[in-house]
Amino acid sequence: MNQKTKERPLPRPSPESQHFWDGTKAGELRLQKCGDCGKTYFPPRPFCPSCSSRNVSIFAASGKATLYSYVISHLPMPGFDGPHAVAVVTLDEGPRMMTNIVDCDQTPEALVLDMPLEVSFARQNDDITLPLFKPAS
Amino acid sequence: MKHQHVAVVGAAETTEMGVIPGMTELQLHADAGLNALADAGLTVADIDGIACAGVAPDVLASYMGIQPTWIDGTHIGGSSFMLHVRHAMAAIQAGHCKTIIITHGESGRSAVGAAGFPEFFAGRLGGEFEVPYGAHLPPTMFTIPVLRYLKEFDLTTEDLAQVAVAQRKWAALNPRATFKDPLTVDDVMNSKMIAYPFTLLMCCLRTDGGGALILTSADRAKDFPRPPVYILGTGESCEGPMISQLEDYTTSRAFRVAGQTAFTEAGIERADIDHVMIYDAFAHVPLYGLEDLGFCKPGEAAGLVKDGHTSPGGKLPTNTNGGGLSYMHSGMYGMYAMQESVRQIRGIAPAQVPDAKISIALGIGGMFSVSGAIIFGNELP
Ligand SMILES: [Zn+2]
């Protein structure tokens, strides 16, 4: 990662994950589901991590989630000003993902475990839109 | 067990410990290795197997003058050396070699000739799905599970501080410990905030150092200058490098599997353990370790610590060198945990636990990604 840049480090899509980043750009949070055992999973890969089947499909998730855990980092991080929560959310569909919580004070009082959240797409450049989360309306 | 047993016949750390600006990482490996050879009364001519992490085993073999018939370069972070011990035991039992040296050296503070951190701790997928959100260093990765853990068990951040306080009591008894001054819970709580709820004194040190072990078969082990420290049980497992993808933030699957495998192999009960070492990169890890090794029920470890059971004089003496929080932490700490287990079983530790006969060392690699567990004892079963 480049510590000199003021920009946050951005993901580099791969052949296996391009559909996910195409999805966030189009305003969809795309997950994958196994056609054989029914497992919904993340991060992206073209096979099921539960039963090894290649019979998997991509679908748009609801974007609803709850706050599973987090820390509030006081360390310098490119693209962030001051203390910021590094959070893990549980999607309503089951998988968890790392994210940031926006439209919310970055304090323990405001960030309450299990609080309902919804996805908030944050465009970074022409290629990358990050799925961030905000308190559910 | 049907296989013959294997024993540690040499064990030593680097000559200096803490801040060692005058030595490359490669030389730290060699310095520890030479000290362990001297401890065993051997030279490199006696060594036919090598395992190390941080530098590649071929690099170190060439540097030290070792001509091996067995090589293991397993490099999975801080528990690499526990896995080396387990793999070395199997290699000796299989007859692939007779006498193995396992080394660690890391210029974690001075960064002299250091390999440095990999681009992303959590691999390529971590770089894509974790780093952009600020999970880019151990203090913002390893720490993420703890608020869930505290909530599920109705604990507080003061319970984390107690771990640092307890280990400082051990460090005060260890002349080589980096920090020896007594700590209070308030000291820990009021130290600089790093990543809420973790303050500076809940995070490990960054120091320079190394350590090495020499293993051989139990039938040869009695011919060495030091009393043999037998390997009674071993275990290893992994869950994965992405902290966001661990299945349960209140427990470590890799800890549970590695620990149970080691206990099963040793054929002993938890109550048989006299001494415990649990890799403590951050203050919560010993709590997970005590629970996942089965020394108490889920959520009860903080009570053990608070009530003094892991402190000097307690029934479950834990991290008796002061641990990564107070003794030293070069980056891949697992070797130092095993060094302390061996010292305790030999009866020569600075903070010696009276009559310690069986010790367990639990290692962690990455952020709850990999684990190795080794049970050491002073007698063959
Ligand atoms: Zn499946």
PDB file of C-alpha atoms in Angstrom, chain A residues 9-132:
ATOM      1  CA  PRO A   9      -5.847   2.494  -0.934  1.00  0.00           C
ATOM      2  CA  LEU A  10      -8.397   1.184  -3.401  1.00  0.00           C
ATOM      3  CA  PRO A  11      -9.218  -2.376  -4.332  1.00  0.00           C
ATOM      4  CA  ARG A  12      -7.758  -3.898  -7.457  1.00  0.00           C
ATOM      5  CA  PRO A  13     -10.491  -6.010  -9.029  1.00  0.00           C
ATOM      6  CA  SER A  14      -9.530  -9.474 -10.211  1.00  0.00           C
ATOM      7  CA  PRO A  15     -11.065 -11.833 -12.764  1.00  0.00           C
ATOM      8  CA  GLU A  16     -12.905 -13.485  -9.860  1.00  0.00           C
ATOM      9  CA  SER A  17     -14.170 -10.261  -8.264  1.00  0.00           C
ATOM     10  CA  GLN A  18     -14.900  -7.947 -11.199  1.00  0.00           C
ATOM     11  CA  HIS A  19     -18.643  -8.645 -10.935  1.00  0.00           C
ATOM     12  CA  PHE A  20     -18.657  -7.325  -7.365  1.00  0.00           C
ATOM     13  CA  TRP A  21     -17.122  -3.979  -8.330  1.00  0.00           C
ATOM     14  CA  ASP A  22     -19.293  -3.739 -11.440  1.00  0.00           C
ATOM     15  CA  GLY A  23     -22.190  -4.192  -9.026  1.00  0.00           C
ATOM     16  CA  THR A  24     -21.231  -1.457  -6.577  1.00  0.00           C
ATOM     17  CA  LYS A  25     -20.757   0.911  -9.537  1.00  0.00           C
ATOM     18  CA  ALA A  26     -24.297   0.060 -10.638  1.00  0.00           C
ATOM     19  CA  GLY A  27     -25.694   0.493  -7.108  1.00  0.00           C
ATOM     20  CA  GLU A  28     -25.930  -3.212  -6.286  1.00  0.00           C
ATOM     21  CA  LEU A  29     -24.278  -5.209  -3.520  1.00  0.00           C
ATOM     22  CA  ARG A  30     -23.640  -8.492  -5.306  1.00  0.00           C
ATOM     23  CA  LEU A  31     -23.164 -11.755  -3.443  1.00  0.00           C
ATOM     24  CA  GLN A  32     -22.901 -15.311  -4.689  1.00  0.00           C
ATOM     25  CA  LYS A  33     -25.074 -18.315  -3.905  1.00  0.00           C
ATOM     26  CA  CYS A  34     -24.488 -22.012  -4.431  1.00  0.00           C
ATOM     27  CA  GLY A  35     -27.021 -23.751  -6.696  1.00  0.00           C
ATOM     28  CA  ASP A  36     -26.377 -27.094  -5.010  1.00  0.00           C
ATOM     29  CA  CYS A  37     -26.181 -26.526  -1.239  1.00  0.00           C
ATOM     30  CA  GLY A  38     -27.756 -23.062  -1.046  1.00  0.00           C
ATOM     31  CA  LYS A  39     -24.794 -21.397   0.721  1.00  0.00           C
ATOM     32  CA  THR A  40     -24.559 -17.623   0.266  1.00  0.00           C
ATOM     33  CA  TYR A  41     -20.948 -16.475   0.479  1.00  0.00           C
ATOM     34  CA  PHE A  42     -18.440 -13.641   0.263  1.00  0.00           C
ATOM     35  CA  PRO A  43     -15.722 -12.677  -0.770  1.00  0.00           C
ATOM     36  CA  PRO A  44     -16.205 -13.596  -4.431  1.00  0.00           C
ATOM     37  CA  ARG A  45     -14.938 -16.805  -5.968  1.00  0.00           C
ATOM     38  CA  PRO A  46     -16.320 -18.949  -8.783  1.00  0.00           C
ATOM     39  CA  PHE A  47     -17.103 -21.962  -6.587  1.00  0.00           C
ATOM     40  CA  CYS A  48     -18.853 -22.764  -3.334  1.00  0.00           C
ATOM     41  CA  PRO A  49     -16.610 -22.815  -0.217  1.00  0.00           C
ATOM     42  CA  SER A  50     -19.082 -25.137   1.545  1.00  0.00           C
ATOM     43  CA  CYS A  51     -19.516 -27.955  -0.994  1.00  0.00           C
ATOM     44  CA  SER A  52     -16.928 -27.208  -3.751  1.00  0.00           C
ATOM     45  CA  SER A  53     -19.629 -26.905  -6.423  1.00  0.00           C
ATOM     46  CA  ARG A  54     -18.964 -24.633  -9.400  1.00  0.00           C
ATOM     47  CA  ASN A  55     -22.718 -24.263  -9.849  1.00  0.00           C
ATOM     48  CA  VAL A  56     -22.930 -20.789  -8.354  1.00  0.00           C
ATOM     49  CA  SER A  57     -24.816 -17.636  -9.288  1.00  0.00           C
ATOM     50  CA  ILE A  58     -24.536 -13.928  -8.600  1.00  0.00           C
ATOM     51  CA  PHE A  59     -27.422 -11.968  -7.090  1.00  0.00           C
ATOM     52  CA  ALA A  60     -28.069  -8.494  -5.678  1.00  0.00           C
ATOM     53  CA  ALA A  61     -28.271  -8.484  -1.887  1.00  0.00           C
ATOM     54  CA  SER A  62     -30.723  -6.318   0.060  1.00  0.00           C
ATOM     55  CA  GLY A  63     -28.005  -3.981   1.351  1.00  0.00           C
ATOM     56  CA  LYS A  64     -29.362  -4.418   4.866  1.00  0.00           C
ATOM     57  CA  ALA A  65     -26.959  -5.350   7.634  1.00  0.00           C
ATOM     58  CA  THR A  66     -26.218  -5.103  11.351  1.00  0.00           C
ATOM     59  CA  LEU A  67     -23.040  -3.973  13.111  1.00  0.00           C
ATOM     60  CA  TYR A  68     -21.058  -7.030  14.221  1.00  0.00           C
ATOM     61  CA  SER A  69     -17.894  -5.439  15.644  1.00  0.00           C
ATOM     62  CA  TYR A  70     -15.410  -2.608  15.079  1.00  0.00           C
ATOM     63  CA  VAL A  71     -12.472  -0.626  16.364  1.00  0.00           C
ATOM     64  CA  ILE A  72     -12.084   3.138  16.220  1.00  0.00           C
ATOM     65  CA  SER A  73      -8.608   3.602  14.779  1.00  0.00           C
ATOM     66  CA  HIS A  74      -6.516   6.528  15.966  1.00  0.00           C
ATOM     67  CA  LEU A  75      -3.696   5.562  13.612  1.00  0.00           C
ATOM     68  CA  PRO A  76      -2.974   7.622  10.502  1.00  0.00           C
ATOM     69  CA  MET A  77      -4.629   6.129   7.451  1.00  0.00           C
ATOM     70  CA  PRO A  78      -4.565   7.644   3.956  1.00  0.00           C
ATOM     71  CA  GLY A  79      -7.999   8.962   3.041  1.00  0.00           C
ATOM     72  CA  PHE A  80      -9.230   9.317   6.633  1.00  0.00           C
ATOM     73  CA  ASP A  81      -9.161  12.379   8.876  1.00  0.00           C
ATOM     74  CA  GLY A  82      -8.887  11.567  12.560  1.00  0.00           C
ATOM     75  CA  PRO A  83     -10.361   8.630  14.425  1.00  0.00           C
ATOM     76  CA  HIS A  84     -12.450   6.368  12.204  1.00  0.00           C
ATOM     77  CA  ALA A  85     -14.304   3.128  12.737  1.00  0.00           C
ATOM     78  CA  VAL A  86     -13.056   0.047  10.931  1.00  0.00           C
ATOM     79  CA  ALA A  87     -16.184  -2.078  11.047  1.00  0.00           C
ATOM     80  CA  VAL A  88     -17.439  -5.551  10.214  1.00  0.00           C
ATOM     81  CA  VAL A  89     -21.110  -5.933   9.379  1.00  0.00           C
ATOM     82  CA  THR A  90     -23.328  -8.989   9.086  1.00  0.00           C
ATOM     83  CA  LEU A  91     -25.418  -8.793   5.934  1.00  0.00           C
ATOM     84  CA  ASP A  92     -29.039  -9.897   6.187  1.00  0.00           C
ATOM     85  CA  GLU A  93     -28.160 -12.648   3.681  1.00  0.00           C
ATOM     86  CA  GLY A  94     -25.549 -14.060   6.114  1.00  0.00           C
ATOM     87  CA  PRO A  95     -22.032 -13.168   4.966  1.00  0.00           C
ATOM     88  CA  ARG A  96     -19.937 -10.568   6.748  1.00  0.00           C
ATOM     89  CA  MET A  97     -17.830  -7.825   5.234  1.00  0.00           C
ATOM     90  CA  MET A  98     -15.379  -5.144   6.289  1.00  0.00           C
ATOM     91  CA  THR A  99     -16.564  -1.584   5.757  1.00  0.00           C
ATOM     92  CA  ASN A 100     -16.791   1.891   7.270  1.00  0.00           C
ATOM     93  CA  ILE A 101     -19.851   3.375   8.945  1.00  0.00           C
ATOM     94  CA  VAL A 102     -20.817   6.760   7.496  1.00  0.00           C
ATOM     95  CA  ASP A 103     -23.400   9.415   8.478  1.00  0.00           C
ATOM     96  CA  CYS A 104     -22.661   8.498  12.087  1.00  0.00           C
ATOM     97  CA  ASP A 105     -20.381   9.881  14.792  1.00  0.00           C
ATOM     98  CA  GLN A 106     -17.251   7.775  15.068  1.00  0.00           C
ATOM     99  CA  THR A 107     -17.714   7.192  18.801  1.00  0.00           C
ATOM    100  CA  PRO A 108     -18.545   4.186  20.978  1.00  0.00           C
ATOM    101  CA  GLU A 109     -21.769   5.936  22.005  1.00  0.00           C
ATOM    102  CA  ALA A 110     -22.978   6.285  18.404  1.00  0.00           C
ATOM    103  CA  LEU A 111     -21.663   2.957  17.159  1.00  0.00           C
ATOM    104  CA  VAL A 112     -23.768   0.374  18.964  1.00  0.00           C
ATOM    105  CA  LEU A 113     -23.285  -3.311  18.218  1.00  0.00           C
ATOM    106  CA  ASP A 114     -26.208  -4.914  16.371  1.00  0.00           C
ATOM    107  CA  MET A 115     -27.533  -1.528  15.192  1.00  0.00           C
ATOM    108  CA  PRO A 116     -29.359  -1.852  11.849  1.00  0.00           C
ATOM    109  CA  LEU A 117     -27.450  -0.510   8.844  1.00  0.00           C
ATOM    110  CA  GLU A 118     -27.960  -0.074   5.128  1.00  0.00           C
ATOM    111  CA  VAL A 119     -25.458   0.103   2.302  1.00  0.00           C
ATOM    112  CA  SER A 120     -24.321   3.514   1.085  1.00  0.00           C
ATOM    113  CA  PHE A 121     -22.340   3.440  -2.141  1.00  0.00           C
ATOM    114  CA  ALA A 122     -19.337   5.767  -2.153  1.00  0.00           C
ATOM    115  CA  ARG A 123     -17.857   6.478  -5.585  1.00  0.00           C
ATOM    116  CA  GLN A 124     -14.047   6.749  -5.474  1.00  0.00           C
ATOM    117  CA  ASN A 125     -13.231   6.984  -9.211  1.00  0.00           C
ATOM    118  CA  ASP A 126     -14.522   5.745 -12.565  1.00  0.00           C
ATOM    119  CA  ASP A 127     -13.734   2.141 -11.685  1.00  0.00           C
ATOM    120  CA  ILE A 128     -14.258   1.792  -7.954  1.00  0.00           C
ATOM    121  CA  THR A 129     -17.303   2.449  -5.793  1.00  0.00           C
ATOM    122  CA  LEU A 130     -16.971   1.233  -2.213  1.00  0.00           C
ATOM    123  CA  PRO A 131     -19.882  -0.301  -0.291  1.00  0.00           C
ATOM    124  CA  LEU A 132     -20.014   1.684   2.964  1.00  0.00           C
TER     125      LEU A 132
END
